[in-house]
Amino acid sequence: VQLHSRDDAVSGIRLGLLGCESCGIDGLSVCLGGNVSTADSSGLLLAGLGNGVDGTHRGVMLSFGVNNARVLDGVSLALLFGGHGEAVRGVQMGGLWSMNSTLSGVAASAVNFATYRQDGVVVGLANVAFDQQNGVAVGLANWAGRKAAGVQAGAFNQAVDGMDGLQLGLFNTADELRGVQIGAMNSASAPDSAGAQIGLVNVAHHATLQIGLLNLARHLEGVQIGLLNYAEDAAVPCLPILNARF
């Protein structure tokens, strides 16, 4: 047990008070302050303030503050922030914020943020992937900077380039829709969309099935069912109850 330790490498068990620094950790390191490894590590890191690994950590990281590793293969649990620069393969939980480049597994935080893609299950108030979001995203807001495949469930769901799967929420929007949108308002803007929209207001550039109070489509190849249906290229563009074009 040391107040502050700095070692070339640790294999086994290390207990520290303020800070524990080493060039690699294989085993168990417990420190009230923080654990720092300047190389790859494996095993269990338990800290009060945080754990930092300048490399890959294979195992478990637990802290009341911050967990950070370049790559995580395992489990990261932090009450405040979990940030893993390149990739997470496993489970990442941070109370306020979880950030990585690529997620393959499960993430749960107030905000889950991926600079590249999320593959797996993400649960939070906001789930953001700058490239792709594949799997299941559950939160108040779910956003994919390019395509999403799987399920987006929340008050606001957006897949900028397109959605392959299900969007379930108050407001759903996608460029190309290959699946189903269910919500108060649904929007699909691509001319080659082929999916179903079910909601109060449905808007599509190309519609195959719309069910709602108000259905609007520029091109219709299918059926609109609602209080008011408008399809720009239908024989009769505006009809109540039912409009169809094949």
JSON list of C-alpha atoms in Angstrom, two decimals:
[
{"chain": "A", "resi": 1, "resn": "VAL", "atom": "CA", "xyz": [0.00, 0.00, 0.00]},
{"chain": "A", "resi": 2, "resn": "GLN", "atom": "CA", "xyz": [1.55, 3.31, -1.11]},
{"chain": "A", "resi": 3, "resn": "LEU", "atom": "CA", "xyz": [0.57, 6.98, -0.94]},
{"chain": "A", "resi": 4, "resn": "HIS", "atom": "CA", "xyz": [1.71, 7.48, -4.52]},
{"chain": "A", "resi": 5, "resn": "SER", "atom": "CA", "xyz": [3.29, 4.87, -6.74]},
{"chain": "A", "resi": 6, "resn": "ARG", "atom": "CA", "xyz": [5.09, 5.01, -10.09]},
{"chain": "A", "resi": 7, "resn": "ASP", "atom": "CA", "xyz": [6.16, 1.68, -11.52]},
{"chain": "A", "resi": 8, "resn": "ASP", "atom": "CA", "xyz": [7.55, 0.35, -14.79]},
{"chain": "A", "resi": 9, "resn": "ALA", "atom": "CA", "xyz": [4.79, -2.27, -14.89]},
{"chain": "A", "resi": 10, "resn": "VAL", "atom": "CA", "xyz": [2.40, -3.94, -12.49]},
{"chain": "A", "resi": 11, "resn": "SER", "atom": "CA", "xyz": [1.57, -7.65, -12.50]},
{"chain": "A", "resi": 12, "resn": "GLY", "atom": "CA", "xyz": [-0.62, -8.75, -9.62]},
{"chain": "A", "resi": 13, "resn": "ILE", "atom": "CA", "xyz": [-2.20, -6.48, -7.01]},
{"chain": "A", "resi": 14, "resn": "ARG", "atom": "CA", "xyz": [-1.47, -2.82, -6.31]},
{"chain": "A", "resi": 15, "resn": "LEU", "atom": "CA", "xyz": [-3.12, -0.62, -3.68]},
{"chain": "A", "resi": 16, "resn": "GLY", "atom": "CA", "xyz": [-2.57, 3.15, -3.64]},
{"chain": "A", "resi": 17, "resn": "LEU", "atom": "CA", "xyz": [-3.99, 6.27, -2.04]},
{"chain": "A", "resi": 18, "resn": "LEU", "atom": "CA", "xyz": [-3.42, 9.36, -4.19]},
{"chain": "A", "resi": 19, "resn": "GLY", "atom": "CA", "xyz": [-2.16, 8.18, -7.55]},
{"chain": "A", "resi": 20, "resn": "CYS", "atom": "CA", "xyz": [-0.93, 5.00, -9.22]},
{"chain": "A", "resi": 21, "resn": "GLU", "atom": "CA", "xyz": [1.08, 5.28, -12.45]},
{"chain": "A", "resi": 22, "resn": "SER", "atom": "CA", "xyz": [2.75, 2.51, -14.39]},
{"chain": "A", "resi": 23, "resn": "CYS", "atom": "CA", "xyz": [3.79, 1.35, -17.83]},
{"chain": "A", "resi": 24, "resn": "GLY", "atom": "CA", "xyz": [1.18, -1.37, -18.09]},
{"chain": "A", "resi": 25, "resn": "ILE", "atom": "CA", "xyz": [-1.09, -3.08, -15.57]},
{"chain": "A", "resi": 26, "resn": "ASP", "atom": "CA", "xyz": [-1.96, -6.76, -15.54]},
{"chain": "A", "resi": 27, "resn": "GLY", "atom": "CA", "xyz": [-4.08, -7.64, -12.55]},
{"chain": "A", "resi": 28, "resn": "LEU", "atom": "CA", "xyz": [-5.81, -5.55, -9.89]},
{"chain": "A", "resi": 29, "resn": "SER", "atom": "CA", "xyz": [-5.07, -1.89, -9.21]},
{"chain": "A", "resi": 30, "resn": "VAL", "atom": "CA", "xyz": [-7.07, -0.02, -6.56]},
{"chain": "A", "resi": 31, "resn": "CYS", "atom": "CA", "xyz": [-6.43, 3.68, -5.94]},
{"chain": "A", "resi": 32, "resn": "LEU", "atom": "CA", "xyz": [-8.48, 6.33, -4.18]},
{"chain": "A", "resi": 33, "resn": "GLY", "atom": "CA", "xyz": [-7.07, 8.93, -6.53]},
{"chain": "A", "resi": 34, "resn": "GLY", "atom": "CA", "xyz": [-6.52, 7.53, -10.00]},
{"chain": "A", "resi": 35, "resn": "ASN", "atom": "CA", "xyz": [-4.97, 4.71, -11.97]},
{"chain": "A", "resi": 36, "resn": "VAL", "atom": "CA", "xyz": [-2.81, 5.65, -14.95]},
{"chain": "A", "resi": 37, "resn": "SER", "atom": "CA", "xyz": [-1.22, 3.23, -17.40]},
{"chain": "A", "resi": 38, "resn": "THR", "atom": "CA", "xyz": [0.99, 4.49, -20.22]},
{"chain": "A", "resi": 39, "resn": "ALA", "atom": "CA", "xyz": [0.68, 1.18, -22.07]},
{"chain": "A", "resi": 40, "resn": "ASP", "atom": "CA", "xyz": [-1.83, -1.60, -22.61]},
{"chain": "A", "resi": 41, "resn": "SER", "atom": "CA", "xyz": [-3.44, -3.04, -19.50]},
{"chain": "A", "resi": 42, "resn": "SER", "atom": "CA", "xyz": [-5.71, -5.87, -18.44]},
{"chain": "A", "resi": 43, "resn": "GLY", "atom": "CA", "xyz": [-7.66, -6.84, -15.36]},
{"chain": "A", "resi": 44, "resn": "LEU", "atom": "CA", "xyz": [-9.58, -4.66, -12.90]},
{"chain": "A", "resi": 45, "resn": "LEU", "atom": "CA", "xyz": [-8.93, -0.95, -12.39]},
{"chain": "A", "resi": 46, "resn": "LEU", "atom": "CA", "xyz": [-10.80, 0.58, -9.45]},
{"chain": "A", "resi": 47, "resn": "ALA", "atom": "CA", "xyz": [-10.39, 4.29, -8.68]},
{"chain": "A", "resi": 48, "resn": "GLY", "atom": "CA", "xyz": [-12.05, 7.15, -6.88]},
{"chain": "A", "resi": 49, "resn": "LEU", "atom": "CA", "xyz": [-11.35, 9.95, -9.37]},
{"chain": "A", "resi": 50, "resn": "GLY", "atom": "CA", "xyz": [-10.64, 8.05, -12.56]},
{"chain": "A", "resi": 51, "resn": "ASN", "atom": "CA", "xyz": [-8.79, 5.51, -14.66]},
{"chain": "A", "resi": 52, "resn": "GLY", "atom": "CA", "xyz": [-6.67, 6.34, -17.71]},
{"chain": "A", "resi": 53, "resn": "VAL", "atom": "CA", "xyz": [-5.02, 3.93, -20.13]},
{"chain": "A", "resi": 54, "resn": "ASP", "atom": "CA", "xyz": [-2.92, 5.15, -23.06]},
{"chain": "A", "resi": 55, "resn": "GLY", "atom": "CA", "xyz": [-3.57, 1.99, -25.02]},
{"chain": "A", "resi": 56, "resn": "THR", "atom": "CA", "xyz": [-5.98, -0.94, -24.90]},
{"chain": "A", "resi": 57, "resn": "HIS", "atom": "CA", "xyz": [-7.59, -2.09, -21.68]},
{"chain": "A", "resi": 58, "resn": "ARG", "atom": "CA", "xyz": [-8.96, -5.62, -21.55]},
{"chain": "A", "resi": 59, "resn": "GLY", "atom": "CA", "xyz": [-11.10, -6.11, -18.50]},
{"chain": "A", "resi": 60, "resn": "VAL", "atom": "CA", "xyz": [-13.06, -3.84, -16.17]},
{"chain": "A", "resi": 61, "resn": "MET", "atom": "CA", "xyz": [-12.67, -0.15, -15.32]},
{"chain": "A", "resi": 62, "resn": "LEU", "atom": "CA", "xyz": [-14.66, 1.24, -12.36]},
{"chain": "A", "resi": 63, "resn": "SER", "atom": "CA", "xyz": [-14.55, 4.79, -11.02]},
{"chain": "A", "resi": 64, "resn": "PHE", "atom": "CA", "xyz": [-16.63, 7.49, -9.38]},
{"chain": "A", "resi": 65, "resn": "GLY", "atom": "CA", "xyz": [-15.26, 10.04, -11.86]},
{"chain": "A", "resi": 66, "resn": "VAL", "atom": "CA", "xyz": [-13.82, 9.37, -15.31]},
{"chain": "A", "resi": 67, "resn": "ASN", "atom": "CA", "xyz": [-12.75, 6.31, -17.30]},
{"chain": "A", "resi": 68, "resn": "ASN", "atom": "CA", "xyz": [-10.61, 6.78, -20.39]},
{"chain": "A", "resi": 69, "resn": "ALA", "atom": "CA", "xyz": [-8.79, 4.31, -22.60]},
{"chain": "A", "resi": 70, "resn": "ARG", "atom": "CA", "xyz": [-7.77, 4.46, -26.22]},
{"chain": "A", "resi": 71, "resn": "VAL", "atom": "CA", "xyz": [-9.52, 1.10, -26.79]},
{"chain": "A", "resi": 72, "resn": "LEU", "atom": "CA", "xyz": [-11.73, -0.79, -24.35]},
{"chain": "A", "resi": 73, "resn": "ASP", "atom": "CA", "xyz": [-12.37, -4.53, -24.58]},
{"chain": "A", "resi": 74, "resn": "GLY", "atom": "CA", "xyz": [-14.61, -5.19, -21.60]},
{"chain": "A", "resi": 75, "resn": "VAL", "atom": "CA", "xyz": [-16.64, -3.09, -19.19]},
{"chain": "A", "resi": 76, "resn": "SER", "atom": "CA", "xyz": [-16.33, 0.59, -18.23]},
{"chain": "A", "resi": 77, "resn": "LEU", "atom": "CA", "xyz": [-18.49, 2.02, -15.44]},
{"chain": "A", "resi": 78, "resn": "ALA", "atom": "CA", "xyz": [-18.06, 5.66, -14.37]},
{"chain": "A", "resi": 79, "resn": "LEU", "atom": "CA", "xyz": [-20.45, 7.89, -12.47]},
{"chain": "A", "resi": 80, "resn": "LEU", "atom": "CA", "xyz": [-19.50, 11.00, -14.47]},
{"chain": "A", "resi": 81, "resn": "PHE", "atom": "CA", "xyz": [-17.80, 10.37, -17.79]},
{"chain": "A", "resi": 82, "resn": "GLY", "atom": "CA", "xyz": [-16.63, 7.48, -19.94]},
{"chain": "A", "resi": 83, "resn": "GLY", "atom": "CA", "xyz": [-14.43, 8.42, -22.88]},
{"chain": "A", "resi": 84, "resn": "HIS", "atom": "CA", "xyz": [-12.64, 5.88, -25.04]},
{"chain": "A", "resi": 85, "resn": "GLY", "atom": "CA", "xyz": [-10.90, 7.42, -28.01]},
{"chain": "A", "resi": 86, "resn": "GLU", "atom": "CA", "xyz": [-10.92, 4.77, -30.71]},
{"chain": "A", "resi": 87, "resn": "ALA", "atom": "CA", "xyz": [-13.29, 1.94, -29.85]},
{"chain": "A", "resi": 88, "resn": "VAL", "atom": "CA", "xyz": [-15.42, 0.25, -27.23]},
{"chain": "A", "resi": 89, "resn": "ARG", "atom": "CA", "xyz": [-16.06, -3.46, -27.57]},
{"chain": "A", "resi": 90, "resn": "GLY", "atom": "CA", "xyz": [-18.24, -4.39, -24.64]},
{"chain": "A", "resi": 91, "resn": "VAL", "atom": "CA", "xyz": [-20.20, -2.29, -22.14]},
{"chain": "A", "resi": 92, "resn": "GLN", "atom": "CA", "xyz": [-19.74, 1.42, -21.46]},
{"chain": "A", "resi": 93, "resn": "MET", "atom": "CA", "xyz": [-21.72, 3.30, -18.81]},
{"chain": "A", "resi": 94, "resn": "GLY", "atom": "CA", "xyz": [-21.14, 6.90, -17.77]},
{"chain": "A", "resi": 95, "resn": "GLY", "atom": "CA", "xyz": [-23.56, 8.87, -15.65]},
{"chain": "A", "resi": 96, "resn": "LEU", "atom": "CA", "xyz": [-23.44, 12.11, -17.64]},
{"chain": "A", "resi": 97, "resn": "TRP", "atom": "CA", "xyz": [-21.53, 11.38, -20.84]},
{"chain": "A", "resi": 98, "resn": "SER", "atom": "CA", "xyz": [-20.10, 8.46, -22.80]},
{"chain": "A", "resi": 99, "resn": "MET", "atom": "CA", "xyz": [-17.93, 9.16, -25.81]},
{"chain": "A", "resi": 100, "resn": "ASN", "atom": "CA", "xyz": [-16.04, 7.00, -28.30]},
{"chain": "A", "resi": 101, "resn": "SER", "atom": "CA", "xyz": [-15.25, 6.70, -31.98]},
{"chain": "A", "resi": 102, "resn": "THR", "atom": "CA", "xyz": [-16.86, 3.29, -32.52]},
{"chain": "A", "resi": 103, "resn": "LEU", "atom": "CA", "xyz": [-19.13, 1.33, -30.21]},
{"chain": "A", "resi": 104, "resn": "SER", "atom": "CA", "xyz": [-19.67, -2.40, -30.57]},
{"chain": "A", "resi": 105, "resn": "GLY", "atom": "CA", "xyz": [-21.81, -3.49, -27.64]},
{"chain": "A", "resi": 106, "resn": "VAL", "atom": "CA", "xyz": [-23.87, -1.59, -25.08]},
{"chain": "A", "resi": 107, "resn": "ALA", "atom": "CA", "xyz": [-23.71, 2.04, -23.93]},
{"chain": "A", "resi": 108, "resn": "ALA", "atom": "CA", "xyz": [-25.89, 3.71, -21.29]},
{"chain": "A", "resi": 109, "resn": "SER", "atom": "CA", "xyz": [-25.43, 7.34, -20.23]},
{"chain": "A", "resi": 110, "resn": "ALA", "atom": "CA", "xyz": [-27.32, 10.60, -20.22]},
{"chain": "A", "resi": 111, "resn": "VAL", "atom": "CA", "xyz": [-25.57, 11.33, -23.54]},
{"chain": "A", "resi": 112, "resn": "ASN", "atom": "CA", "xyz": [-24.00, 8.63, -25.73]},
{"chain": "A", "resi": 113, "resn": "PHE", "atom": "CA", "xyz": [-21.76, 10.12, -28.41]},
{"chain": "A", "resi": 114, "resn": "ALA", "atom": "CA", "xyz": [-19.85, 8.36, -31.20]},
{"chain": "A", "resi": 115, "resn": "THR", "atom": "CA", "xyz": [-17.69, 10.31, -33.63]},
{"chain": "A", "resi": 116, "resn": "TYR", "atom": "CA", "xyz": [-18.01, 7.42, -36.10]},
{"chain": "A", "resi": 117, "resn": "ARG", "atom": "CA", "xyz": [-20.61, 4.70, -35.47]},
{"chain": "A", "resi": 118, "resn": "GLN", "atom": "CA", "xyz": [-22.69, 2.89, -32.86]},
{"chain": "A", "resi": 119, "resn": "ASP", "atom": "CA", "xyz": [-23.28, -0.84, -33.32]},
{"chain": "A", "resi": 120, "resn": "GLY", "atom": "CA", "xyz": [-25.36, -2.50, -30.62]},
{"chain": "A", "resi": 121, "resn": "VAL", "atom": "CA", "xyz": [-27.65, -1.05, -27.96]},
{"chain": "A", "resi": 122, "resn": "VAL", "atom": "CA", "xyz": [-27.50, 2.55, -26.75]},
{"chain": "A", "resi": 123, "resn": "VAL", "atom": "CA", "xyz": [-29.78, 3.94, -24.03]},
{"chain": "A", "resi": 124, "resn": "GLY", "atom": "CA", "xyz": [-29.74, 7.58, -22.90]},
{"chain": "A", "resi": 125, "resn": "LEU", "atom": "CA", "xyz": [-31.41, 10.95, -23.08]},
{"chain": "A", "resi": 126, "resn": "ALA", "atom": "CA", "xyz": [-29.54, 11.59, -26.33]},
{"chain": "A", "resi": 127, "resn": "ASN", "atom": "CA", "xyz": [-27.78, 9.10, -28.60]},
{"chain": "A", "resi": 128, "resn": "VAL", "atom": "CA", "xyz": [-25.61, 10.55, -31.35]},
{"chain": "A", "resi": 129, "resn": "ALA", "atom": "CA", "xyz": [-23.55, 8.82, -34.06]},
{"chain": "A", "resi": 130, "resn": "PHE", "atom": "CA", "xyz": [-21.87, 11.01, -36.65]},
{"chain": "A", "resi": 131, "resn": "ASP", "atom": "CA", "xyz": [-21.76, 8.18, -39.18]},
{"chain": "A", "resi": 132, "resn": "GLN", "atom": "CA", "xyz": [-23.96, 5.11, -38.67]},
{"chain": "A", "resi": 133, "resn": "GLN", "atom": "CA", "xyz": [-26.26, 3.92, -35.91]},
{"chain": "A", "resi": 134, "resn": "ASN", "atom": "CA", "xyz": [-26.91, 0.18, -36.16]},
{"chain": "A", "resi": 135, "resn": "GLY", "atom": "CA", "xyz": [-28.91, -1.83, -33.65]},
{"chain": "A", "resi": 136, "resn": "VAL", "atom": "CA", "xyz": [-31.23, -0.31, -31.06]},
{"chain": "A", "resi": 137, "resn": "ALA", "atom": "CA", "xyz": [-31.15, 3.31, -29.89]},
{"chain": "A", "resi": 138, "resn": "VAL", "atom": "CA", "xyz": [-33.54, 4.33, -27.11]},
{"chain": "A", "resi": 139, "resn": "GLY", "atom": "CA", "xyz": [-33.67, 7.92, -25.82]},
{"chain": "A", "resi": 140, "resn": "LEU", "atom": "CA", "xyz": [-35.41, 11.26, -26.01]},
{"chain": "A", "resi": 141, "resn": "ALA", "atom": "CA", "xyz": [-33.37, 12.03, -29.13]},
{"chain": "A", "resi": 142, "resn": "ASN", "atom": "CA", "xyz": [-31.60, 9.63, -31.50]},
{"chain": "A", "resi": 143, "resn": "TRP", "atom": "CA", "xyz": [-29.50, 10.96, -34.38]},
{"chain": "A", "resi": 144, "resn": "ALA", "atom": "CA", "xyz": [-27.44, 9.27, -37.09]},
{"chain": "A", "resi": 145, "resn": "GLY", "atom": "CA", "xyz": [-25.33, 11.53, -39.27]},
{"chain": "A", "resi": 146, "resn": "ARG", "atom": "CA", "xyz": [-25.55, 9.07, -42.15]},
{"chain": "A", "resi": 147, "resn": "LYS", "atom": "CA", "xyz": [-27.61, 5.86, -42.09]},
{"chain": "A", "resi": 148, "resn": "ALA", "atom": "CA", "xyz": [-29.38, 3.97, -39.34]},
{"chain": "A", "resi": 149, "resn": "ALA", "atom": "CA", "xyz": [-30.32, 0.30, -39.39]},
{"chain": "A", "resi": 150, "resn": "GLY", "atom": "CA", "xyz": [-32.43, -1.35, -36.72]},
{"chain": "A", "resi": 151, "resn": "VAL", "atom": "CA", "xyz": [-34.58, 0.63, -34.28]},
{"chain": "A", "resi": 152, "resn": "GLN", "atom": "CA", "xyz": [-34.65, 4.26, -33.20]},
{"chain": "A", "resi": 153, "resn": "ALA", "atom": "CA", "xyz": [-37.13, 4.83, -30.38]},
{"chain": "A", "resi": 154, "resn": "GLY", "atom": "CA", "xyz": [-37.53, 8.29, -28.84]},
{"chain": "A", "resi": 155, "resn": "ALA", "atom": "CA", "xyz": [-39.31, 11.61, -28.98]},
{"chain": "A", "resi": 156, "resn": "PHE", "atom": "CA", "xyz": [-37.09, 12.72, -31.90]},
{"chain": "A", "resi": 157, "resn": "ASN", "atom": "CA", "xyz": [-35.48, 10.29, -34.33]},
{"chain": "A", "resi": 158, "resn": "GLN", "atom": "CA", "xyz": [-33.39, 11.24, -37.35]},
{"chain": "A", "resi": 159, "resn": "ALA", "atom": "CA", "xyz": [-31.34, 9.27, -39.85]},
{"chain": "A", "resi": 160, "resn": "VAL", "atom": "CA", "xyz": [-29.87, 11.90, -42.16]},
{"chain": "A", "resi": 161, "resn": "ASP", "atom": "CA", "xyz": [-29.08, 9.64, -45.14]},
{"chain": "A", "resi": 162, "resn": "GLY", "atom": "CA", "xyz": [-31.64, 6.92, -44.57]},
{"chain": "A", "resi": 163, "resn": "MET", "atom": "CA", "xyz": [-33.35, 4.43, -42.26]},
{"chain": "A", "resi": 164, "resn": "ASP", "atom": "CA", "xyz": [-33.46, 0.66, -42.68]},
{"chain": "A", "resi": 165, "resn": "GLY", "atom": "CA", "xyz": [-35.78, -0.54, -39.95]},
{"chain": "A", "resi": 166, "resn": "LEU", "atom": "CA", "xyz": [-38.15, 1.13, -37.48]},
{"chain": "A", "resi": 167, "resn": "GLN", "atom": "CA", "xyz": [-38.41, 4.68, -36.22]},
{"chain": "A", "resi": 168, "resn": "LEU", "atom": "CA", "xyz": [-40.81, 5.00, -33.28]},
{"chain": "A", "resi": 169, "resn": "GLY", "atom": "CA", "xyz": [-41.41, 8.41, -31.71]},
{"chain": "A", "resi": 170, "resn": "LEU", "atom": "CA", "xyz": [-43.18, 11.74, -31.81]},
{"chain": "A", "resi": 171, "resn": "PHE", "atom": "CA", "xyz": [-41.15, 13.07, -34.75]},
{"chain": "A", "resi": 172, "resn": "ASN", "atom": "CA", "xyz": [-39.37, 10.75, -37.18]},
{"chain": "A", "resi": 173, "resn": "THR", "atom": "CA", "xyz": [-37.34, 11.88, -40.16]},
{"chain": "A", "resi": 174, "resn": "ALA", "atom": "CA", "xyz": [-35.11, 10.15, -42.68]},
{"chain": "A", "resi": 175, "resn": "ASP", "atom": "CA", "xyz": [-33.90, 10.75, -46.20]},
{"chain": "A", "resi": 176, "resn": "GLU", "atom": "CA", "xyz": [-34.40, 7.28, -47.72]},
{"chain": "A", "resi": 177, "resn": "LEU", "atom": "CA", "xyz": [-36.86, 5.11, -45.80]},
{"chain": "A", "resi": 178, "resn": "ARG", "atom": "CA", "xyz": [-36.64, 1.32, -46.04]},
{"chain": "A", "resi": 179, "resn": "GLY", "atom": "CA", "xyz": [-38.86, 0.27, -43.19]},
{"chain": "A", "resi": 180, "resn": "VAL", "atom": "CA", "xyz": [-41.53, 1.80, -40.97]},
{"chain": "A", "resi": 181, "resn": "GLN", "atom": "CA", "xyz": [-42.05, 5.14, -39.29]},
{"chain": "A", "resi": 182, "resn": "ILE", "atom": "CA", "xyz": [-44.60, 5.34, -36.46]},
{"chain": "A", "resi": 183, "resn": "GLY", "atom": "CA", "xyz": [-45.15, 8.70, -34.79]},
{"chain": "A", "resi": 184, "resn": "ALA", "atom": "CA", "xyz": [-47.07, 11.93, -34.56]},
{"chain": "A", "resi": 185, "resn": "MET", "atom": "CA", "xyz": [-45.20, 13.27, -37.60]},
{"chain": "A", "resi": 186, "resn": "ASN", "atom": "CA", "xyz": [-43.20, 11.23, -40.08]},
{"chain": "A", "resi": 187, "resn": "SER", "atom": "CA", "xyz": [-41.03, 12.48, -42.91]},
{"chain": "A", "resi": 188, "resn": "ALA", "atom": "CA", "xyz": [-39.11, 10.68, -45.69]},
{"chain": "A", "resi": 189, "resn": "SER", "atom": "CA", "xyz": [-37.53, 12.95, -48.30]},
{"chain": "A", "resi": 190, "resn": "ALA", "atom": "CA", "xyz": [-35.79, 10.62, -50.79]},
{"chain": "A", "resi": 191, "resn": "PRO", "atom": "CA", "xyz": [-37.40, 9.89, -54.18]},
{"chain": "A", "resi": 192, "resn": "ASP", "atom": "CA", "xyz": [-36.59, 6.15, -53.88]},
{"chain": "A", "resi": 193, "resn": "SER", "atom": "CA", "xyz": [-38.05, 5.49, -50.41]},
{"chain": "A", "resi": 194, "resn": "ALA", "atom": "CA", "xyz": [-40.07, 2.29, -50.01]},
{"chain": "A", "resi": 195, "resn": "GLY", "atom": "CA", "xyz": [-41.64, 1.94, -46.59]},
{"chain": "A", "resi": 196, "resn": "ALA", "atom": "CA", "xyz": [-44.68, 2.58, -44.44]},
{"chain": "A", "resi": 197, "resn": "GLN", "atom": "CA", "xyz": [-45.63, 5.67, -42.46]},
{"chain": "A", "resi": 198, "resn": "ILE", "atom": "CA", "xyz": [-48.20, 5.53, -39.66]},
{"chain": "A", "resi": 199, "resn": "GLY", "atom": "CA", "xyz": [-48.98, 8.71, -37.78]},
{"chain": "A", "resi": 200, "resn": "LEU", "atom": "CA", "xyz": [-51.01, 11.88, -37.49]},
{"chain": "A", "resi": 201, "resn": "VAL", "atom": "CA", "xyz": [-49.11, 13.61, -40.31]},
{"chain": "A", "resi": 202, "resn": "ASN", "atom": "CA", "xyz": [-47.10, 11.69, -42.91]},
{"chain": "A", "resi": 203, "resn": "VAL", "atom": "CA", "xyz": [-44.94, 13.41, -45.53]},
{"chain": "A", "resi": 204, "resn": "ALA", "atom": "CA", "xyz": [-42.96, 11.59, -48.22]},
{"chain": "A", "resi": 205, "resn": "HIS", "atom": "CA", "xyz": [-41.37, 12.31, -51.57]},
{"chain": "A", "resi": 206, "resn": "HIS", "atom": "CA", "xyz": [-42.16, 8.72, -52.61]},
{"chain": "A", "resi": 207, "resn": "ALA", "atom": "CA", "xyz": [-44.88, 6.86, -50.68]},
{"chain": "A", "resi": 208, "resn": "THR", "atom": "CA", "xyz": [-45.96, 3.23, -50.73]},
{"chain": "A", "resi": 209, "resn": "LEU", "atom": "CA", "xyz": [-48.18, 3.14, -47.62]},
{"chain": "A", "resi": 210, "resn": "GLN", "atom": "CA", "xyz": [-49.36, 6.05, -45.51]},
{"chain": "A", "resi": 211, "resn": "ILE", "atom": "CA", "xyz": [-51.92, 5.78, -42.71]},
{"chain": "A", "resi": 212, "resn": "GLY", "atom": "CA", "xyz": [-52.84, 8.92, -40.78]},
{"chain": "A", "resi": 213, "resn": "LEU", "atom": "CA", "xyz": [-55.02, 11.99, -40.48]},
{"chain": "A", "resi": 214, "resn": "LEU", "atom": "CA", "xyz": [-53.05, 13.89, -43.14]},
{"chain": "A", "resi": 215, "resn": "ASN", "atom": "CA", "xyz": [-51.00, 12.09, -45.79]},
{"chain": "A", "resi": 216, "resn": "LEU", "atom": "CA", "xyz": [-48.87, 14.01, -48.28]},
{"chain": "A", "resi": 217, "resn": "ALA", "atom": "CA", "xyz": [-46.78, 12.55, -51.09]},
{"chain": "A", "resi": 218, "resn": "ARG", "atom": "CA", "xyz": [-45.17, 13.87, -54.22]},
{"chain": "A", "resi": 219, "resn": "HIS", "atom": "CA", "xyz": [-45.15, 10.43, -55.86]},
{"chain": "A", "resi": 220, "resn": "LEU", "atom": "CA", "xyz": [-47.48, 7.62, -54.82]},
{"chain": "A", "resi": 221, "resn": "GLU", "atom": "CA", "xyz": [-47.00, 3.96, -55.67]},
{"chain": "A", "resi": 222, "resn": "GLY", "atom": "CA", "xyz": [-49.35, 2.37, -53.20]},
{"chain": "A", "resi": 223, "resn": "VAL", "atom": "CA", "xyz": [-52.11, 3.44, -50.82]},
{"chain": "A", "resi": 224, "resn": "GLN", "atom": "CA", "xyz": [-52.92, 6.41, -48.63]},
{"chain": "A", "resi": 225, "resn": "ILE", "atom": "CA", "xyz": [-55.54, 5.96, -45.89]},
{"chain": "A", "resi": 226, "resn": "GLY", "atom": "CA", "xyz": [-56.58, 9.00, -43.87]},
{"chain": "A", "resi": 227, "resn": "LEU", "atom": "CA", "xyz": [-58.87, 11.92, -43.31]},
{"chain": "A", "resi": 228, "resn": "LEU", "atom": "CA", "xyz": [-57.16, 13.83, -46.12]},
{"chain": "A", "resi": 229, "resn": "ASN", "atom": "CA", "xyz": [-54.82, 12.29, -48.70]},
{"chain": "A", "resi": 230, "resn": "TYR", "atom": "CA", "xyz": [-52.76, 14.19, -51.25]},
{"chain": "A", "resi": 231, "resn": "ALA", "atom": "CA", "xyz": [-50.59, 12.64, -53.95]},
{"chain": "A", "resi": 232, "resn": "GLU", "atom": "CA", "xyz": [-49.26, 14.99, -56.60]},
{"chain": "A", "resi": 233, "resn": "ASP", "atom": "CA", "xyz": [-49.14, 12.38, -59.38]},
{"chain": "A", "resi": 234, "resn": "ALA", "atom": "CA", "xyz": [-52.39, 10.52, -58.60]},
{"chain": "A", "resi": 235, "resn": "ALA", "atom": "CA", "xyz": [-55.34, 10.61, -61.03]},
{"chain": "A", "resi": 236, "resn": "VAL", "atom": "CA", "xyz": [-57.21, 12.63, -58.41]},
{"chain": "A", "resi": 237, "resn": "PRO", "atom": "CA", "xyz": [-54.51, 14.30, -56.31]},
{"chain": "A", "resi": 238, "resn": "CYS", "atom": "CA", "xyz": [-56.59, 15.09, -53.23]},
{"chain": "A", "resi": 239, "resn": "LEU", "atom": "CA", "xyz": [-59.09, 12.64, -51.77]},
{"chain": "A", "resi": 240, "resn": "PRO", "atom": "CA", "xyz": [-60.61, 11.92, -48.37]},
{"chain": "A", "resi": 241, "resn": "ILE", "atom": "CA", "xyz": [-60.43, 8.44, -46.76]},
{"chain": "A", "resi": 242, "resn": "LEU", "atom": "CA", "xyz": [-58.52, 6.62, -49.53]},
{"chain": "A", "resi": 243, "resn": "ASN", "atom": "CA", "xyz": [-56.18, 7.40, -52.38]},
{"chain": "A", "resi": 244, "resn": "ALA", "atom": "CA", "xyz": [-54.30, 4.87, -54.45]},
{"chain": "A", "resi": 245, "resn": "ARG", "atom": "CA", "xyz": [-51.95, 4.70, -57.41]},
{"chain": "A", "resi": 246, "resn": "PHE", "atom": "CA", "xyz": [-50.12, 1.67, -58.81]}
]
